[in-house]
PDB file of C-alpha atoms in Angstrom:
ATOM      1  CA  GLN A  62     133.316  99.062 106.563  1.00 87.00           C
ATOM      2  CA  VAL A  63     130.509 101.432 104.628  1.00 94.00           C
ATOM      3  CA  GLN A  64     129.571 105.042 105.752  1.00 96.00           C
ATOM      4  CA  LEU A  65     126.005 106.545 104.038  1.00 98.00           C
ATOM      5  CA  VAL A  66     125.983 110.399 104.630  1.00 96.00           C
ATOM      6  CA  GLU A  67     122.722 111.899 104.521  1.00 96.00           C
ATOM      7  CA  SER A  68     121.885 116.005 103.737  1.00 95.00           C
ATOM      8  CA  GLY A  69     118.830 118.086 103.046  1.00 96.00           C
ATOM      9  CA  GLY A  70     116.220 118.142 105.225  1.00 95.00           C
ATOM     10  CA  GLY A  71     114.670 120.657 107.436  1.00 97.00           C
ATOM     11  CA  LEU A  72     111.793 122.613 107.967  1.00 98.00           C
ATOM     12  CA  VAL A  73     109.149 123.895 104.918  1.00 98.00           C
ATOM     13  CA  GLN A  74     105.583 124.865 104.505  1.00 98.00           C
ATOM     14  CA  ALA A  75     102.789 122.552 103.721  1.00 98.00           C
ATOM     15  CA  GLY A  76     102.748 122.690 100.072  1.00 98.00           C
ATOM     16  CA  GLY A  77     106.989 123.155  99.412  1.00 98.00           C
ATOM     17  CA  SER A  78     110.085 121.426  98.590  1.00 98.00           C
ATOM     18  CA  LEU A  79     112.996 119.535 100.056  1.00 98.00           C
ATOM     19  CA  ARG A  80     115.589 117.451  97.754  1.00 98.00           C
ATOM     20  CA  LEU A  81     117.528 115.092 100.469  1.00 98.00           C
ATOM     21  CA  SER A  82     120.790 113.675  98.953  1.00 98.00           C
ATOM     22  CA  CYS A  83     122.656 110.281 100.049  1.00 98.00           C
ATOM     23  CA  ALA A  84     125.961 109.302  99.018  1.00 98.00           C
ATOM     24  CA  ALA A  85     127.743 105.600  99.892  1.00 97.00           C
ATOM     25  CA  SER A  86     130.938 105.369 100.619  1.00 96.00           C
ATOM     26  CA  GLY A  87     134.015 103.412 101.435  1.00 94.00           C
ATOM     27  CA  SER A  88     134.550  99.839 100.361  1.00 91.00           C
ATOM     28  CA  ILE A  89     131.962  99.446  98.225  1.00 93.00           C
ATOM     29  CA  PHE A  90     132.450  97.050  95.015  1.00 93.00           C
ATOM     30  CA  SER A  91     128.302  97.009  93.810  1.00 94.00           C
ATOM     31  CA  ILE A  92     125.547  98.743  94.704  1.00 96.00           C
ATOM     32  CA  SER A  93     122.078  96.788  93.632  1.00 96.00           C
ATOM     33  CA  ALA A  94     119.860  99.167  95.231  1.00 97.00           C
ATOM     34  CA  MET A  95     119.382 102.702  97.210  1.00 98.00           C
ATOM     35  CA  GLY A  96     116.170 103.415  98.689  1.00 98.00           C
ATOM     36  CA  TRP A  97     114.676 105.943 100.906  1.00 98.00           C
ATOM     37  CA  TYR A  98     112.460 105.389 104.104  1.00 98.00           C
ATOM     38  CA  ARG A  99     111.203 107.534 107.116  1.00 98.00           C
ATOM     39  CA  GLN A 100     109.914 106.921 110.777  1.00 98.00           C
ATOM     40  CA  ALA A 101     107.413 109.266 112.254  1.00 96.00           C
ATOM     41  CA  PRO A 102     107.106 109.406 115.726  1.00 90.00           C
ATOM     42  CA  GLY A 103     105.160 106.471 116.835  1.00 93.00           C
ATOM     43  CA  LYS A 104     105.151 104.714 114.088  1.00 96.00           C
ATOM     44  CA  GLN A 105     107.512 102.245 112.093  1.00 97.00           C
ATOM     45  CA  ARG A 106     109.747 102.805 109.812  1.00 97.00           C
ATOM     46  CA  GLU A 107     108.023 102.773 106.291  1.00 98.00           C
ATOM     47  CA  LEU A 108     109.318 102.456 102.548  1.00 98.00           C
ATOM     48  CA  VAL A 109     109.336 106.118 100.853  1.00 98.00           C
ATOM     49  CA  ALA A 110     110.699 105.110  97.299  1.00 98.00           C
ATOM     50  CA  THR A 111     113.850 102.693  95.998  1.00 98.00           C
ATOM     51  CA  ASN A 112     115.743 102.719  92.851  1.00 97.00           C
ATOM     52  CA  SER A 113     117.116  99.236  91.518  1.00 96.00           C
ATOM     53  CA  GLY A 114     117.192 100.584  88.351  1.00 92.00           C
ATOM     54  CA  ARG A 115     113.193 100.371  88.326  1.00 96.00           C
ATOM     55  CA  THR A 116     111.864 102.423  90.726  1.00 97.00           C
ATOM     56  CA  ASN A 117     109.442 101.932  93.238  1.00 98.00           C
ATOM     57  CA  TYR A 118     107.585 103.941  95.764  1.00 98.00           C
ATOM     58  CA  ALA A 119     104.767 104.797  98.806  1.00 98.00           C
ATOM     59  CA  ASP A 120     101.228 105.269  97.086  1.00 98.00           C
ATOM     60  CA  SER A 121     101.504 108.024  99.418  1.00 98.00           C
ATOM     61  CA  VAL A 122     104.054 109.823  97.669  1.00 98.00           C
ATOM     62  CA  LYS A 123     103.181 109.040  94.219  1.00 98.00           C
ATOM     63  CA  GLY A 124     102.999 111.750  92.190  1.00 98.00           C
ATOM     64  CA  ARG A 125     104.883 114.107  94.110  1.00 98.00           C
ATOM     65  CA  PHE A 126     108.451 112.232  94.826  1.00 98.00           C
ATOM     66  CA  THR A 127     111.172 111.507  92.799  1.00 98.00           C
ATOM     67  CA  ILE A 128     113.660 109.102  93.332  1.00 98.00           C
ATOM     68  CA  SER A 129     117.444 108.986  91.198  1.00 97.00           C
ATOM     69  CA  ARG A 130     120.410 107.601  91.718  1.00 97.00           C
ATOM     70  CA  ASP A 131     124.250 109.075  90.491  1.00 96.00           C
ATOM     71  CA  GLY A 132     125.745 105.628  90.186  1.00 93.00           C
ATOM     72  CA  ALA A 133     128.797 107.838  89.491  1.00 94.00           C
ATOM     73  CA  LYS A 134     129.051 108.734  92.785  1.00 96.00           C
ATOM     74  CA  ASN A 135     126.973 106.109  94.467  1.00 96.00           C
ATOM     75  CA  THR A 136     124.697 108.411  95.559  1.00 98.00           C
ATOM     76  CA  VAL A 137     120.969 108.651  96.430  1.00 98.00           C
ATOM     77  CA  TYR A 138     118.399 111.600  95.835  1.00 98.00           C
ATOM     78  CA  LEU A 139     115.020 112.467  96.288  1.00 98.00           C
ATOM     79  CA  GLN A 140     113.216 115.189  95.197  1.00 98.00           C
ATOM     80  CA  MET A 141     110.474 115.462  97.320  1.00 98.00           C
ATOM     81  CA  ASN A 142     107.672 118.296  96.224  1.00 98.00           C
ATOM     82  CA  SER A 143     103.911 119.551  97.413  1.00 98.00           C
ATOM     83  CA  LEU A 144     105.050 118.330 101.041  1.00 98.00           C
ATOM     84  CA  LYS A 145     102.395 117.617 103.110  1.00 98.00           C
ATOM     85  CA  PRO A 146     102.268 117.586 106.962  1.00 97.00           C
ATOM     86  CA  GLU A 147     101.592 113.918 107.378  1.00 97.00           C
ATOM     87  CA  ASP A 148     105.297 113.765 105.233  1.00 98.00           C
ATOM     88  CA  THR A 149     106.922 114.790 108.826  1.00 98.00           C
ATOM     89  CA  GLY A 150     109.695 112.240 110.059  1.00 98.00           C
ATOM     90  CA  VAL A 151     113.386 111.054 109.813  1.00 98.00           C
ATOM     91  CA  TYR A 152     114.422 109.630 106.779  1.00 98.00           C
ATOM     92  CA  TYR A 153     116.562 107.200 106.572  1.00 98.00           C
ATOM     93  CA  CYS A 154     118.990 106.658 103.507  1.00 98.00           C
ATOM     94  CA  ASN A 155     119.236 102.820 102.810  1.00 98.00           C
ATOM     95  CA  ALA A 156     121.772 100.889 100.069  1.00 98.00           C
ATOM     96  CA  LYS A 157     122.002  97.674  99.441  1.00 97.00           C
ATOM     97  CA  VAL A 158     126.281  96.896  99.117  1.00 95.00           C
ATOM     98  CA  LEU A 159     128.810  94.351  98.032  1.00 94.00           C
ATOM     99  CA  ASP A 160     131.716  95.247  99.885  1.00 85.00           C
ATOM    100  CA  ASP A 161     135.179  94.135  99.535  1.00 80.00           C
ATOM    101  CA  ASN A 162     134.820  91.538 102.354  1.00 81.00           C
ATOM    102  CA  SER A 163     131.782  90.191 101.453  1.00 81.00           C
ATOM    103  CA  HIS A 164     129.945  87.797  99.190  1.00 87.00           C
ATOM    104  CA  TYR A 165     126.497  88.910  99.771  1.00 91.00           C
ATOM    105  CA  TYR A 166     124.808  92.230 100.155  1.00 94.00           C
ATOM    106  CA  ASN A 167     124.267  93.628 102.928  1.00 94.00           C
ATOM    107  CA  ASP A 168     122.171  96.131 103.942  1.00 96.00           C
ATOM    108  CA  TYR A 169     123.331 100.127 104.968  1.00 96.00           C
ATOM    109  CA  TRP A 170     121.596 102.259 106.574  1.00 97.00           C
ATOM    110  CA  GLY A 171     122.628 106.218 107.205  1.00 97.00           C
ATOM    111  CA  GLN A 172     121.945 108.005 110.040  1.00 96.00           C
ATOM    112  CA  GLY A 173     118.590 110.362 109.606  1.00 97.00           C
ATOM    113  CA  THR A 174     117.713 113.701 108.086  1.00 97.00           C
ATOM    114  CA  GLN A 175     114.738 115.096 110.077  1.00 97.00           C
ATOM    115  CA  VAL A 176     111.987 116.235 107.893  1.00 98.00           C
ATOM    116  CA  THR A 177     109.391 118.807 109.046  1.00 98.00           C
ATOM    117  CA  VAL A 178     106.347 120.325 107.017  1.00 98.00           C
ATOM    118  CA  SER A 179     104.247 122.649 108.788  1.00 97.00           C
ATOM    119  CA  SER A 180     100.466 123.439 108.113  1.00 94.00           C
TER     120      SER A 180
END
């Protein structure tokens, strides 16, 4: 089994910064990509940023958020600057993992961490 544990969410004023972390552990053979998604109240989950060696960002966060990965630690980070109230939501970590018992990469998700940006 593979577990993803997130940390770093919280309450911040508009214009502030937060840094999210997500560490993967368990029966991991390889990770092809890690990323962050978010879900605002009443809305569908949406992509924020992914890192597969190449980075990809939602248009709404380009220039404000930075995703980075530490392969040795199986950890992904999301540095969020210039936060806006519309960034509020539950942020979920995702990893595409080839575990010890599989021949395919499977999606794993963290439990989510709340980010609230006040105006």
